[in-house]
mmCIF file of C-alpha atoms in Angstrom:
data_model
loop_
_atom_site.group_PDB
_atom_site.id
_atom_site.type_symbol
_atom_site.label_atom_id
_atom_site.label_comp_id
_atom_site.label_asym_id
_atom_site.label_seq_id
_atom_site.Cartn_x
_atom_site.Cartn_y
_atom_site.Cartn_z
ATOM 1 C CA MET A 1 -22.031 47.497 9.198
ATOM 2 C CA GLN A 2 -23.782 44.668 7.398
ATOM 3 C CA ASP A 3 -26.075 42.211 9.126
ATOM 4 C CA GLU A 4 -24.687 38.821 10.113
ATOM 5 C CA GLY A 5 -24.453 36.649 7.006
ATOM 6 C CA GLU A 6 -25.660 39.406 4.686
ATOM 7 C CA ILE A 7 -24.654 39.125 1.066
ATOM 8 C CA THR A 8 -27.263 40.564 -1.249
ATOM 9 C CA GLY A 9 -28.495 38.739 -4.288
ATOM 10 C CA THR A 10 -27.457 41.600 -6.558
ATOM 11 C CA GLY A 11 -24.078 42.424 -5.108
ATOM 12 C CA GLU A 12 -25.524 45.699 -3.792
ATOM 13 C CA ARG A 13 -27.179 46.745 -0.592
ATOM 14 C CA GLY A 14 -30.486 48.520 -0.851
ATOM 15 C CA ASN A 15 -34.149 48.501 0.092
ATOM 16 C CA GLY A 16 -35.853 45.142 0.084
ATOM 17 C CA GLY A 17 -37.127 42.321 2.183
ATOM 18 C CA THR A 18 -35.144 39.835 4.188
ATOM 19 C CA ARG A 19 -35.595 36.129 3.551
ATOM 20 C CA LYS A 20 -35.853 33.643 6.384
ATOM 21 C CA ASP A 21 -32.210 32.662 5.891
ATOM 22 C CA GLY A 22 -31.137 36.219 6.743
ATOM 23 C CA VAL A 23 -29.954 37.132 3.257
ATOM 24 C CA ARG A 24 -31.474 40.358 2.013
ATOM 25 C CA ALA A 25 -33.396 40.083 -1.241
ATOM 26 C CA VAL A 26 -32.868 43.349 -3.098
ATOM 27 C CA THR A 27 -34.696 44.587 -6.177
ATOM 28 C CA ARG A 28 -33.096 47.420 -8.161
ATOM 29 C CA SER A 29 -35.010 49.566 -10.591
ATOM 30 C CA ARG A 30 -32.275 52.092 -11.322
ATOM 31 C CA GLU A 31 -29.377 51.412 -13.650
ATOM 32 C CA VAL A 32 -26.134 50.153 -12.175
ATOM 33 C CA PRO A 33 -22.990 51.750 -13.658
ATOM 34 C CA PRO A 34 -21.106 49.380 -15.971
ATOM 35 C CA MET A 35 -18.331 47.261 -14.539
ATOM 36 C CA LYS A 36 -14.885 48.601 -15.449
ATOM 37 C CA ILE A 37 -12.472 45.710 -15.892
ATOM 38 C CA GLU A 38 -8.747 46.388 -15.618
ATOM 39 C CA ARG A 39 -6.447 44.482 -17.928
ATOM 40 C CA PHE A 40 -5.229 41.388 -16.055
ATOM 41 C CA GLU A 41 -1.584 41.912 -16.922
ATOM 42 C CA MET A 42 -0.168 38.671 -15.555
ATOM 43 C CA GLU A 43 -2.755 36.411 -17.184
ATOM 44 C CA ARG A 44 -2.445 38.267 -20.511
ATOM 45 C CA TYR A 45 1.337 37.932 -20.290
ATOM 46 C CA GLN A 46 1.274 34.218 -19.478
ATOM 47 C CA SER A 47 -1.442 33.360 -21.983
ATOM 48 C CA THR A 48 0.416 35.212 -24.728
ATOM 49 C CA TRP A 49 3.822 33.616 -24.239
ATOM 50 C CA GLU A 50 3.593 30.349 -22.263
ATOM 51 C CA THR A 51 3.013 28.153 -25.327
ATOM 52 C CA THR A 52 5.732 29.851 -27.384
ATOM 53 C CA VAL A 53 8.787 29.245 -25.159
ATOM 54 C CA GLU A 54 10.862 26.144 -24.573
ATOM 55 C CA PHE A 55 11.366 26.801 -20.869
ATOM 56 C CA ASN A 56 8.186 27.933 -19.148
ATOM 57 C CA LEU A 57 9.021 28.877 -15.564
ATOM 58 C CA ALA A 58 5.876 30.981 -15.222
ATOM 59 C CA ASP A 59 3.468 28.194 -14.249
ATOM 60 C CA SER A 60 2.474 28.245 -10.595
ATOM 61 C CA GLY A 61 1.244 24.702 -10.083
ATOM 62 C CA VAL A 62 2.728 21.239 -9.826
ATOM 63 C CA HIS A 63 3.265 19.456 -13.156
ATOM 64 C CA PRO A 64 -0.070 18.095 -14.476
ATOM 65 C CA ILE A 65 -0.716 14.379 -14.364
ATOM 66 C CA THR A 66 -2.106 12.400 -17.279
ATOM 67 C CA LEU A 67 -5.572 10.900 -17.414
ATOM 68 C CA ALA A 68 -3.956 7.457 -17.452
ATOM 69 C CA ALA A 69 -2.148 8.283 -14.199
ATOM 70 C CA LEU A 70 -5.422 9.277 -12.557
ATOM 71 C CA VAL A 71 -7.620 6.356 -13.680
ATOM 72 C CA ASP A 72 -7.007 3.079 -15.494
ATOM 73 C CA HIS A 73 -8.195 2.355 -19.024
ATOM 74 C CA SER A 74 -10.858 -0.103 -17.911
ATOM 75 C CA TRP A 75 -12.474 2.576 -15.719
ATOM 76 C CA ILE A 76 -12.488 5.002 -18.650
ATOM 77 C CA ARG A 77 -14.119 2.370 -20.859
ATOM 78 C CA GLU A 78 -16.622 1.071 -18.327
ATOM 79 C CA VAL A 79 -17.508 4.254 -16.424
ATOM 80 C CA LEU A 80 -16.412 7.511 -18.027
ATOM 81 C CA ALA A 81 -17.217 6.450 -21.582
ATOM 82 C CA ARG A 82 -20.809 5.772 -20.528
ATOM 83 C CA GLU A 83 -21.296 9.207 -18.957
ATOM 84 C CA GLN A 84 -23.973 11.209 -20.750
ATOM 85 C CA LEU A 85 -22.611 14.547 -21.920
ATOM 86 C CA GLY A 86 -25.413 16.633 -20.507
ATOM 87 C CA TYR A 87 -25.634 19.212 -17.757
ATOM 88 C CA GLY A 88 -24.782 17.812 -14.387
ATOM 89 C CA HIS A 89 -25.622 19.259 -10.994
ATOM 90 C CA THR A 90 -25.103 22.983 -11.482
ATOM 91 C CA ASN A 91 -23.675 23.364 -7.986
ATOM 92 C CA GLY A 92 -21.588 20.186 -8.290
ATOM 93 C CA SER A 93 -22.699 16.649 -7.549
ATOM 94 C CA GLU A 94 -23.538 15.892 -3.932
ATOM 95 C CA GLU A 95 -20.787 13.267 -3.832
ATOM 96 C CA LEU A 96 -18.174 15.776 -4.992
ATOM 97 C CA ARG A 97 -19.397 18.458 -2.598
ATOM 98 C CA THR A 98 -19.257 15.942 0.245
ATOM 99 C CA LEU A 99 -15.664 15.027 -0.612
ATOM 100 C CA ILE A 100 -14.678 18.706 -0.761
ATOM 101 C CA ALA A 101 -16.438 19.399 2.542
ATOM 102 C CA GLY A 102 -14.320 16.641 4.072
ATOM 103 C CA LEU A 103 -11.256 18.844 3.612
ATOM 104 C CA TYR A 104 -12.691 21.401 6.065
ATOM 105 C CA HIS A 105 -13.597 21.036 9.727
ATOM 106 C CA ALA A 106 -17.334 20.635 10.355
ATOM 107 C CA ALA A 107 -18.294 21.498 6.765
ATOM 108 C CA GLY A 108 -21.026 19.658 4.881
ATOM 109 C CA PRO A 109 -22.058 19.542 1.216
ATOM 110 C CA GLU A 110 -24.506 22.376 1.879
ATOM 111 C CA HIS A 111 -21.493 24.628 2.546
ATOM 112 C CA VAL A 112 -19.906 23.943 -0.872
ATOM 113 C CA LEU A 113 -20.414 25.357 -4.369
ATOM 114 C CA VAL A 114 -18.367 23.783 -7.172
ATOM 115 C CA THR A 115 -17.030 26.314 -9.690
ATOM 116 C CA THR A 116 -15.043 26.319 -12.903
ATOM 117 C CA GLY A 117 -11.689 26.763 -11.215
ATOM 118 C CA ALA A 118 -10.851 28.960 -8.249
ATOM 119 C CA ALA A 119 -10.791 31.950 -10.607
ATOM 120 C CA GLU A 120 -14.560 31.720 -11.013
ATOM 121 C CA ALA A 121 -14.879 31.265 -7.261
ATOM 122 C CA ASN A 122 -13.061 34.560 -6.667
ATOM 123 C CA PHE A 123 -15.186 36.280 -9.308
ATOM 124 C CA LEU A 124 -18.451 35.135 -7.740
ATOM 125 C CA ILE A 125 -17.346 36.019 -4.213
ATOM 126 C CA THR A 126 -16.295 39.570 -5.054
ATOM 127 C CA TRP A 127 -19.389 40.080 -7.221
ATOM 128 C CA ALA A 128 -21.774 39.028 -4.471
ATOM 129 C CA LEU A 129 -19.907 40.669 -1.621
ATOM 130 C CA LEU A 130 -18.676 44.091 -2.696
ATOM 131 C CA ASP A 131 -20.584 47.315 -3.329
ATOM 132 C CA ARG A 132 -19.506 50.793 -4.416
ATOM 133 C CA SER A 133 -19.579 52.008 -0.828
ATOM 134 C CA ASP A 134 -17.333 49.240 0.482
ATOM 135 C CA GLU A 135 -13.700 48.942 1.409
ATOM 136 C CA ALA A 136 -11.684 45.765 0.827
ATOM 137 C CA VAL A 137 -8.460 45.171 2.731
ATOM 138 C CA VAL A 138 -6.306 43.003 0.461
ATOM 139 C CA MET A 139 -3.157 41.107 1.413
ATOM 140 C CA LEU A 140 -0.257 41.879 -0.934
ATOM 141 C CA PRO A 141 1.682 40.580 -2.728
ATOM 142 C CA ASN A 142 -1.091 38.446 -4.142
ATOM 143 C CA TYR A 143 -2.638 36.998 -7.250
ATOM 144 C CA MET A 144 -3.965 40.274 -8.595
ATOM 145 C CA GLN A 145 -7.400 39.025 -9.649
ATOM 146 C CA ILE A 146 -8.895 39.958 -6.277
ATOM 147 C CA PRO A 147 -7.849 43.639 -6.044
ATOM 148 C CA SER A 148 -8.725 44.206 -9.703
ATOM 149 C CA LEU A 149 -12.169 42.660 -9.288
ATOM 150 C CA ALA A 150 -12.781 44.596 -6.076
ATOM 151 C CA ARG A 151 -12.112 47.854 -7.902
ATOM 152 C CA ALA A 152 -14.232 46.695 -10.840
ATOM 153 C CA TRP A 153 -17.248 46.354 -8.542
ATOM 154 C CA GLY A 154 -16.581 49.886 -7.291
ATOM 155 C CA ALA A 155 -15.026 49.068 -3.927
ATOM 156 C CA GLU A 156 -11.975 50.841 -2.566
ATOM 157 C CA THR A 157 -8.965 48.580 -2.002
ATOM 158 C CA VAL A 158 -6.599 48.999 0.927
ATOM 159 C CA SER A 159 -3.231 47.241 0.648
ATOM 160 C CA TRP A 160 -1.930 45.141 3.516
ATOM 161 C CA TRP A 161 1.596 43.995 2.696
ATOM 162 C CA LEU A 162 3.480 40.921 3.757
ATOM 163 C CA ARG A 163 7.085 41.932 4.412
ATOM 164 C CA PRO A 164 10.409 40.112 4.749
ATOM 165 C CA VAL A 165 11.039 39.331 8.410
ATOM 166 C CA PRO A 166 14.579 38.400 9.564
ATOM 167 C CA GLY A 167 14.873 35.041 11.239
ATOM 168 C CA LEU A 168 14.943 34.995 15.027
ATOM 169 C CA MET A 169 17.780 33.502 17.007
ATOM 170 C CA GLY A 170 16.743 30.045 18.137
ATOM 171 C CA PRO A 171 16.493 29.752 21.943
ATOM 172 C CA GLY A 172 19.539 28.003 23.348
ATOM 173 C CA THR A 173 20.937 27.071 19.922
ATOM 174 C CA GLY A 174 22.748 30.194 18.794
ATOM 175 C CA LEU A 175 21.371 29.503 15.306
ATOM 176 C CA ARG A 176 19.298 31.984 13.380
ATOM 177 C CA GLU A 177 16.043 30.728 11.900
ATOM 178 C CA PRO A 178 15.416 31.346 8.180
ATOM 179 C CA ALA A 179 13.878 34.663 7.182
ATOM 180 C CA GLN A 180 10.241 34.588 6.138
ATOM 181 C CA TRP A 181 7.514 36.729 4.642
ATOM 182 C CA GLY A 182 5.285 37.806 7.493
ATOM 183 C CA PRO A 183 2.229 39.963 8.205
ATOM 184 C CA ASP A 184 2.241 43.160 10.228
ATOM 185 C CA LEU A 185 -0.796 42.501 12.397
ATOM 186 C CA GLU A 186 -0.639 45.911 14.071
ATOM 187 C CA GLU A 187 -0.821 47.502 10.627
ATOM 188 C CA LEU A 188 -3.855 45.348 9.818
ATOM 189 C CA GLU A 189 -5.609 46.663 12.913
ATOM 190 C CA ARG A 190 -4.938 50.220 11.738
ATOM 191 C CA LEU A 191 -6.152 49.526 8.197
ATOM 192 C CA VAL A 192 -9.440 47.867 9.112
ATOM 193 C CA SER A 193 -12.234 50.412 9.508
ATOM 194 C CA PRO A 194 -16.030 50.473 9.862
ATOM 195 C CA LYS A 195 -16.163 50.683 6.042
ATOM 196 C CA THR A 196 -14.284 47.395 5.670
ATOM 197 C CA LYS A 197 -16.552 44.798 4.096
ATOM 198 C CA ALA A 198 -13.922 42.068 3.851
ATOM 199 C CA ILE A 199 -10.298 41.169 4.449
ATOM 200 C CA PHE A 200 -8.916 39.172 1.501
ATOM 201 C CA VAL A 201 -5.975 36.847 2.124
ATOM 202 C CA CYS A 202 -4.089 34.293 0.037
ATOM 203 C CA ASN A 203 -2.766 31.466 2.208
ATOM 204 C CA PRO A 204 -0.468 29.781 1.309
ATOM 205 C CA ASN A 205 0.571 32.926 -0.463
ATOM 206 C CA ASN A 206 1.111 33.574 -4.150
ATOM 207 C CA PRO A 207 3.819 34.627 -5.057
ATOM 208 C CA THR A 208 5.919 34.250 -1.891
ATOM 209 C CA GLY A 209 4.997 30.733 -0.774
ATOM 210 C CA ALA A 210 4.564 32.066 2.769
ATOM 211 C CA VAL A 211 2.177 30.384 5.205
ATOM 212 C CA LEU A 212 0.429 32.302 7.979
ATOM 213 C CA SER A 213 0.801 31.007 11.508
ATOM 214 C CA VAL A 214 -2.270 29.945 13.465
ATOM 215 C CA GLU A 215 -1.823 33.051 15.607
ATOM 216 C CA ALA A 216 -1.799 35.292 12.536
ATOM 217 C CA MET A 217 -4.902 33.602 11.109
ATOM 218 C CA ASN A 218 -6.744 34.112 14.373
ATOM 219 C CA ALA A 219 -5.628 37.749 14.459
ATOM 220 C CA VAL A 220 -7.024 38.306 10.950
ATOM 221 C CA CYS A 221 -10.354 36.879 12.074
ATOM 222 C CA ALA A 222 -10.333 39.046 15.193
ATOM 223 C CA ALA A 223 -9.660 42.175 13.126
ATOM 224 C CA ALA A 224 -12.591 41.296 10.861
ATOM 225 C CA ALA A 225 -14.885 40.518 13.781
ATOM 226 C CA ARG A 226 -14.176 43.914 15.324
ATOM 227 C CA VAL A 227 -15.980 45.613 12.410
ATOM 228 C CA ASN A 228 -18.317 42.724 11.476
ATOM 229 C CA ALA A 229 -16.436 42.155 8.201
ATOM 230 C CA TRP A 230 -15.879 38.994 6.203
ATOM 231 C CA VAL A 231 -12.640 37.065 5.850
ATOM 232 C CA VAL A 232 -12.191 35.763 2.294
ATOM 233 C CA ALA A 233 -9.350 33.269 1.978
ATOM 234 C CA ASP A 234 -7.904 32.074 -1.321
ATOM 235 C CA GLU A 235 -6.513 28.696 -0.245
ATOM 236 C CA VAL A 236 -5.826 27.240 -3.683
ATOM 237 C CA TYR A 237 -2.218 26.351 -2.727
ATOM 238 C CA ARG A 238 -3.333 24.440 0.358
ATOM 239 C CA GLY A 239 -1.996 20.907 -0.060
ATOM 240 C CA ALA A 240 1.311 21.973 -1.632
ATOM 241 C CA GLU A 241 3.277 22.314 1.613
ATOM 242 C CA LEU A 242 6.958 21.370 1.471
ATOM 243 C CA ASP A 243 6.904 19.694 4.884
ATOM 244 C CA GLY A 244 3.760 17.691 4.150
ATOM 245 C CA HIS A 245 1.744 19.290 6.955
ATOM 246 C CA LEU A 246 -1.549 20.567 5.559
ATOM 247 C CA THR A 247 -1.980 24.305 6.148
ATOM 248 C CA GLY A 248 -4.855 25.051 8.476
ATOM 249 C CA SER A 249 -7.877 26.612 6.805
ATOM 250 C CA PHE A 250 -9.559 29.854 7.793
ATOM 251 C CA TRP A 251 -12.834 27.922 7.673
ATOM 252 C CA GLY A 252 -14.213 27.362 11.169
ATOM 253 C CA ARG A 253 -12.182 30.106 12.850
ATOM 254 C CA TYR A 254 -14.927 32.735 12.573
ATOM 255 C CA SER A 255 -18.565 32.733 11.504
ATOM 256 C CA LYS A 256 -18.012 35.054 8.524
ATOM 257 C CA VAL A 257 -15.407 33.178 6.511
ATOM 258 C CA ILE A 258 -15.541 32.371 2.797
ATOM 259 C CA VAL A 259 -12.880 30.071 1.338
ATOM 260 C CA ALA A 260 -11.902 29.471 -2.292
ATOM 261 C CA GLY A 261 -10.009 26.335 -3.292
ATOM 262 C CA GLY A 262 -9.408 24.001 -6.193
ATOM 263 C CA LEU A 263 -7.541 21.081 -7.719
ATOM 264 C CA SER A 264 -5.302 23.036 -10.106
ATOM 265 C CA LYS A 265 -2.252 24.174 -8.159
ATOM 266 C CA ALA A 266 -1.562 21.576 -5.487
ATOM 267 C CA TYR A 267 -2.749 18.411 -7.188
ATOM 268 C CA GLY A 268 -1.700 18.664 -10.832
ATOM 269 C CA LEU A 269 -5.235 18.781 -12.241
ATOM 270 C CA PRO A 270 -5.680 22.238 -13.815
ATOM 271 C CA GLY A 271 -7.290 20.756 -16.916
ATOM 272 C CA LEU A 272 -10.308 19.599 -14.918
ATOM 273 C CA ARG A 273 -11.129 23.244 -14.118
ATOM 274 C CA ILE A 274 -12.597 22.270 -10.756
ATOM 275 C CA GLY A 275 -12.659 24.889 -8.037
ATOM 276 C CA TRP A 276 -14.964 25.503 -5.114
ATOM 277 C CA ILE A 277 -16.274 27.879 -2.509
ATOM 278 C CA VAL A 278 -16.839 26.918 1.116
ATOM 279 C CA ALA A 279 -19.117 29.337 2.965
ATOM 280 C CA PRO A 280 -22.150 29.517 5.254
ATOM 281 C CA HIS A 281 -25.154 27.833 3.622
ATOM 282 C CA GLU A 282 -27.125 31.042 3.063
ATOM 283 C CA VAL A 283 -24.109 32.591 1.336
ATOM 284 C CA ILE A 284 -23.683 29.523 -0.867
ATOM 285 C CA GLN A 285 -27.295 29.945 -1.999
ATOM 286 C CA VAL A 286 -26.617 33.522 -3.107
ATOM 287 C CA LEU A 287 -23.360 32.579 -4.826
ATOM 288 C CA TRP A 288 -25.107 29.714 -6.621
ATOM 289 C CA GLY A 289 -27.542 32.288 -8.014
ATOM 290 C CA HIS A 290 -24.634 34.350 -9.325
ATOM 291 C CA HIS A 291 -23.124 31.153 -10.785
ATOM 292 C CA ASP A 292 -26.267 30.929 -12.967
ATOM 293 C CA TYR A 293 -24.951 33.974 -14.835
ATOM 294 C CA THR A 294 -21.420 32.656 -15.424
ATOM 295 C CA THR A 295 -20.549 29.036 -16.240
ATOM 296 C CA ILE A 296 -23.838 27.546 -14.951
ATOM 297 C CA ALA A 297 -22.358 24.115 -14.183
ATOM 298 C CA PRO A 298 -19.066 22.246 -13.994
ATOM 299 C CA SER A 299 -18.373 19.724 -16.740
ATOM 300 C CA VAL A 300 -19.918 16.342 -15.898
ATOM 301 C CA LEU A 301 -16.656 14.658 -16.921
ATOM 302 C CA SER A 302 -14.639 16.938 -14.658
ATOM 303 C CA ASP A 303 -17.078 16.384 -11.791
ATOM 304 C CA HIS A 304 -16.672 12.618 -12.163
ATOM 305 C CA LEU A 305 -12.878 12.743 -12.413
ATOM 306 C CA ALA A 306 -12.683 15.131 -9.448
ATOM 307 C CA ARG A 307 -14.602 12.590 -7.372
ATOM 308 C CA VAL A 308 -11.944 10.031 -8.244
ATOM 309 C CA ALA A 309 -9.139 12.470 -7.396
ATOM 310 C CA LEU A 310 -10.638 13.320 -4.002
ATOM 311 C CA GLY A 311 -11.200 9.707 -3.033
ATOM 312 C CA PRO A 312 -8.948 8.780 -0.077
ATOM 313 C CA ARG A 313 -6.435 6.548 -1.856
ATOM 314 C CA VAL A 314 -5.986 8.650 -4.988
ATOM 315 C CA PHE A 315 -5.948 11.924 -3.064
ATOM 316 C CA GLN A 316 -3.152 10.672 -0.815
ATOM 317 C CA ARG A 317 -1.210 9.524 -3.870
ATOM 318 C CA LEU A 318 -1.574 12.951 -5.484
ATOM 319 C CA ALA A 319 -0.475 14.704 -2.278
ATOM 320 C CA THR A 320 2.600 12.471 -1.993
ATOM 321 C CA ARG A 321 3.487 13.096 -5.642
ATOM 322 C CA THR A 322 3.222 16.859 -5.125
ATOM 323 C CA ARG A 323 5.443 16.815 -2.055
ATOM 324 C CA LEU A 324 8.138 14.716 -3.778
ATOM 325 C CA ILE A 325 8.209 16.915 -6.893
ATOM 326 C CA LEU A 326 8.339 20.161 -4.938
ATOM 327 C CA ASN A 327 11.033 19.098 -2.493
ATOM 328 C CA GLU A 328 13.295 17.690 -5.202
ATOM 329 C CA ASN A 329 12.862 20.690 -7.472
ATOM 330 C CA LEU A 330 13.232 23.236 -4.682
ATOM 331 C CA GLU A 331 16.663 21.777 -3.945
ATOM 332 C CA ALA A 332 17.607 22.566 -7.539
ATOM 333 C CA VAL A 333 16.410 26.165 -7.114
ATOM 334 C CA ALA A 334 18.322 26.505 -3.834
ATOM 335 C CA ARG A 335 21.545 25.254 -5.449
ATOM 336 C CA TRP A 336 21.075 27.710 -8.300
ATOM 337 C CA VAL A 337 20.488 30.677 -5.964
ATOM 338 C CA GLU A 338 23.568 29.695 -3.944
ATOM 339 C CA GLY A 339 25.650 29.520 -7.114
ATOM 340 C CA MET A 340 24.605 32.955 -8.326
ATOM 341 C CA GLY A 341 27.107 34.694 -6.046
ATOM 342 C CA GLY A 342 24.673 37.235 -4.623
ATOM 343 C CA LEU A 343 23.101 38.247 -7.953
ATOM 344 C CA VAL A 344 19.897 36.630 -6.698
ATOM 345 C CA ASP A 345 18.509 36.178 -3.212
ATOM 346 C CA TRP A 346 15.264 34.835 -1.841
ATOM 347 C CA ILE A 347 13.180 33.755 1.093
ATOM 348 C CA ALA A 348 12.535 30.092 0.419
ATOM 349 C CA PRO A 349 8.835 29.200 0.103
ATOM 350 C CA LYS A 350 7.063 26.998 2.610
ATOM 351 C CA ALA A 351 4.322 25.949 0.211
ATOM 352 C CA GLY A 352 3.327 26.126 -3.428
ATOM 353 C CA ALA A 353 5.296 25.498 -6.609
ATOM 354 C CA ILE A 354 6.504 29.101 -6.748
ATOM 355 C CA ALA A 355 9.588 30.972 -5.558
ATOM 356 C CA PHE A 356 9.794 34.758 -5.404
ATOM 357 C CA LEU A 357 13.335 35.875 -6.218
ATOM 358 C CA ARG A 358 14.965 39.270 -5.814
ATOM 359 C CA TYR A 359 17.746 40.136 -8.268
ATOM 360 C CA ARG A 360 20.541 42.686 -7.950
ATOM 361 C CA PRO A 361 20.849 44.242 -11.478
ATOM 362 C CA ALA A 362 19.092 47.607 -11.759
ATOM 363 C CA VAL A 363 16.682 46.528 -14.483
ATOM 364 C CA ASN A 364 12.897 46.782 -14.425
ATOM 365 C CA SER A 365 11.364 43.344 -13.935
ATOM 366 C CA THR A 366 9.110 43.516 -16.994
ATOM 367 C CA GLU A 367 12.027 44.567 -19.172
ATOM 368 C CA LEU A 368 14.199 41.826 -17.681
ATOM 369 C CA ALA A 369 11.550 39.162 -18.293
ATOM 370 C CA THR A 370 11.029 40.358 -21.862
ATOM 371 C CA GLN A 371 14.757 40.267 -22.648
ATOM 372 C CA LEU A 372 15.102 36.842 -21.015
ATOM 373 C CA ARG A 373 12.279 35.447 -23.122
ATOM 374 C CA LYS A 374 13.619 36.870 -26.363
ATOM 375 C CA ALA A 375 17.271 35.995 -25.778
ATOM 376 C CA HIS A 376 17.017 32.663 -23.973
ATOM 377 C CA ASP A 377 13.494 31.297 -24.576
ATOM 378 C CA VAL A 378 12.712 31.329 -20.826
ATOM 379 C CA LEU A 379 9.467 32.679 -19.378
ATOM 380 C CA VAL A 380 9.308 34.023 -15.811
ATOM 381 C CA VAL A 381 6.726 36.308 -14.199
ATOM 382 C CA PRO A 382 7.872 39.906 -13.594
ATOM 383 C CA GLY A 383 7.563 41.274 -10.077
ATOM 384 C CA ASP A 384 5.719 44.240 -11.604
ATOM 385 C CA HIS A 385 2.692 41.959 -11.845
ATOM 386 C CA PHE A 386 2.695 41.807 -8.031
ATOM 387 C CA GLN A 387 3.607 45.498 -7.543
ATOM 388 C CA LEU A 388 7.139 44.523 -6.483
ATOM 389 C CA ASP A 389 9.780 45.473 -9.035
ATOM 390 C CA ARG A 390 13.282 43.915 -8.984
ATOM 391 C CA HIS A 391 11.673 40.526 -8.324
ATOM 392 C CA VAL A 392 10.606 37.630 -10.528
ATOM 393 C CA ARG A 393 8.402 34.655 -9.755
ATOM 394 C CA ILE A 394 9.768 31.264 -10.755
ATOM 395 C CA GLY A 395 7.533 28.225 -11.047
ATOM 396 C CA TYR A 396 9.430 25.123 -9.943
ATOM 397 C CA GLY A 397 6.680 22.493 -10.103
ATOM 398 C CA GLY A 398 7.433 21.284 -13.635
ATOM 399 C CA GLU A 399 9.852 18.786 -15.125
ATOM 400 C CA LYS A 400 13.192 18.987 -13.346
ATOM 401 C CA ARG A 401 15.346 18.935 -16.497
ATOM 402 C CA LEU A 402 13.432 21.901 -17.949
ATOM 403 C CA LEU A 403 13.623 23.750 -14.632
ATOM 404 C CA GLU A 404 17.379 23.289 -14.329
ATOM 405 C CA GLU A 405 18.077 24.362 -17.907
ATOM 406 C CA GLY A 406 15.718 27.319 -17.571
ATOM 407 C CA LEU A 407 17.529 28.413 -14.414
ATOM 408 C CA ARG A 408 20.921 27.945 -16.072
ATOM 409 C CA ARG A 409 19.865 30.207 -18.939
ATOM 410 C CA THR A 410 18.399 32.741 -16.513
ATOM 411 C CA GLY A 411 21.667 32.844 -14.582
ATOM 412 C CA GLU A 412 23.666 33.246 -17.774
ATOM 413 C CA PHE A 413 21.448 36.175 -18.734
ATOM 414 C CA LEU A 414 21.636 37.871 -15.317
ATOM 415 C CA ARG A 415 25.432 37.778 -15.422
ATOM 416 C CA THR A 416 25.380 39.908 -18.579
ATOM 417 C CA LEU A 417 23.414 42.751 -16.973
#
């Protein structure tokens, strides 16, 4: 078991002194085996085709806003245009880190590192945290960056699956609640072992749109605490809840929690490439050191615009916009599923601009997505990219007219199979 708060500066445990902050400073003289990166199939697939199709239903965030919708022209002229294009604060400006900390209970700017998107946040976390001798319990289905990176650093990954759970009969109503994707917490207890360095979760979940209950979140923390492991929570879809109630964070539920977040998915600002990590201060210091080897610093323009976005009035406006887009567009998806006559079924998402659909035809999901793209100019994400064949992920956060036509074409195609 690792010491409380221990993340080494090299991403490996070994001989070395311990600093006053409790983080072990490790010096390595022997060679470390090269990192073996797996092909990131989903990102390669999306990057290859998303700009070539007319109907892109592969995006997982809410439709991006324009710069003019974020700030007025006078502000651009008087403030942004005068910004020197140098390096800013490499860990993010104190004002931005303070605004981000305000999204988490009892967090301060010292608990925040600003990154180039949540993807860099995940990279830094796995790099600093995982060694060849470690085990990582990973929630699935999931954005597959985490399990691939864990294996790249030499850790063993253990899959912990969310599964469809039938709705319970409502007490006294005689009505059955909707089905949902849910965790098997007893299975988690069996999977966690003394070798477990961290439990990785994605909440709200990609691709299912499921949201863990408070009880489930606490159970995850308890399972980690039993073996002195970390909980690493990708919370990038937090803020994209259909009912408008902000999903509770894992931050503050346990002393060994690391959270990744960002402005891309829930707030329509992927072009800013602003993500962040929230973690204990001594861990942030180590991660900041790793950040020196990657992107070094966020763009000063993005830092400034992110401060505007996270200001109270603008942030509330962005959250309201997200909720309106998602609720209106999800109704269109629901009508389409209903009209497919059983060819498609789903468990409706609770958060995020993504719906995970199961289809009836006996066709591999990658083959189906390829044929759909070629025949109808529609891009969806195959379930193969989440290790669940006979499913596709649909992004419904874009323009409604494109969504509806993309779904119409998808339905037309499915009826031919």
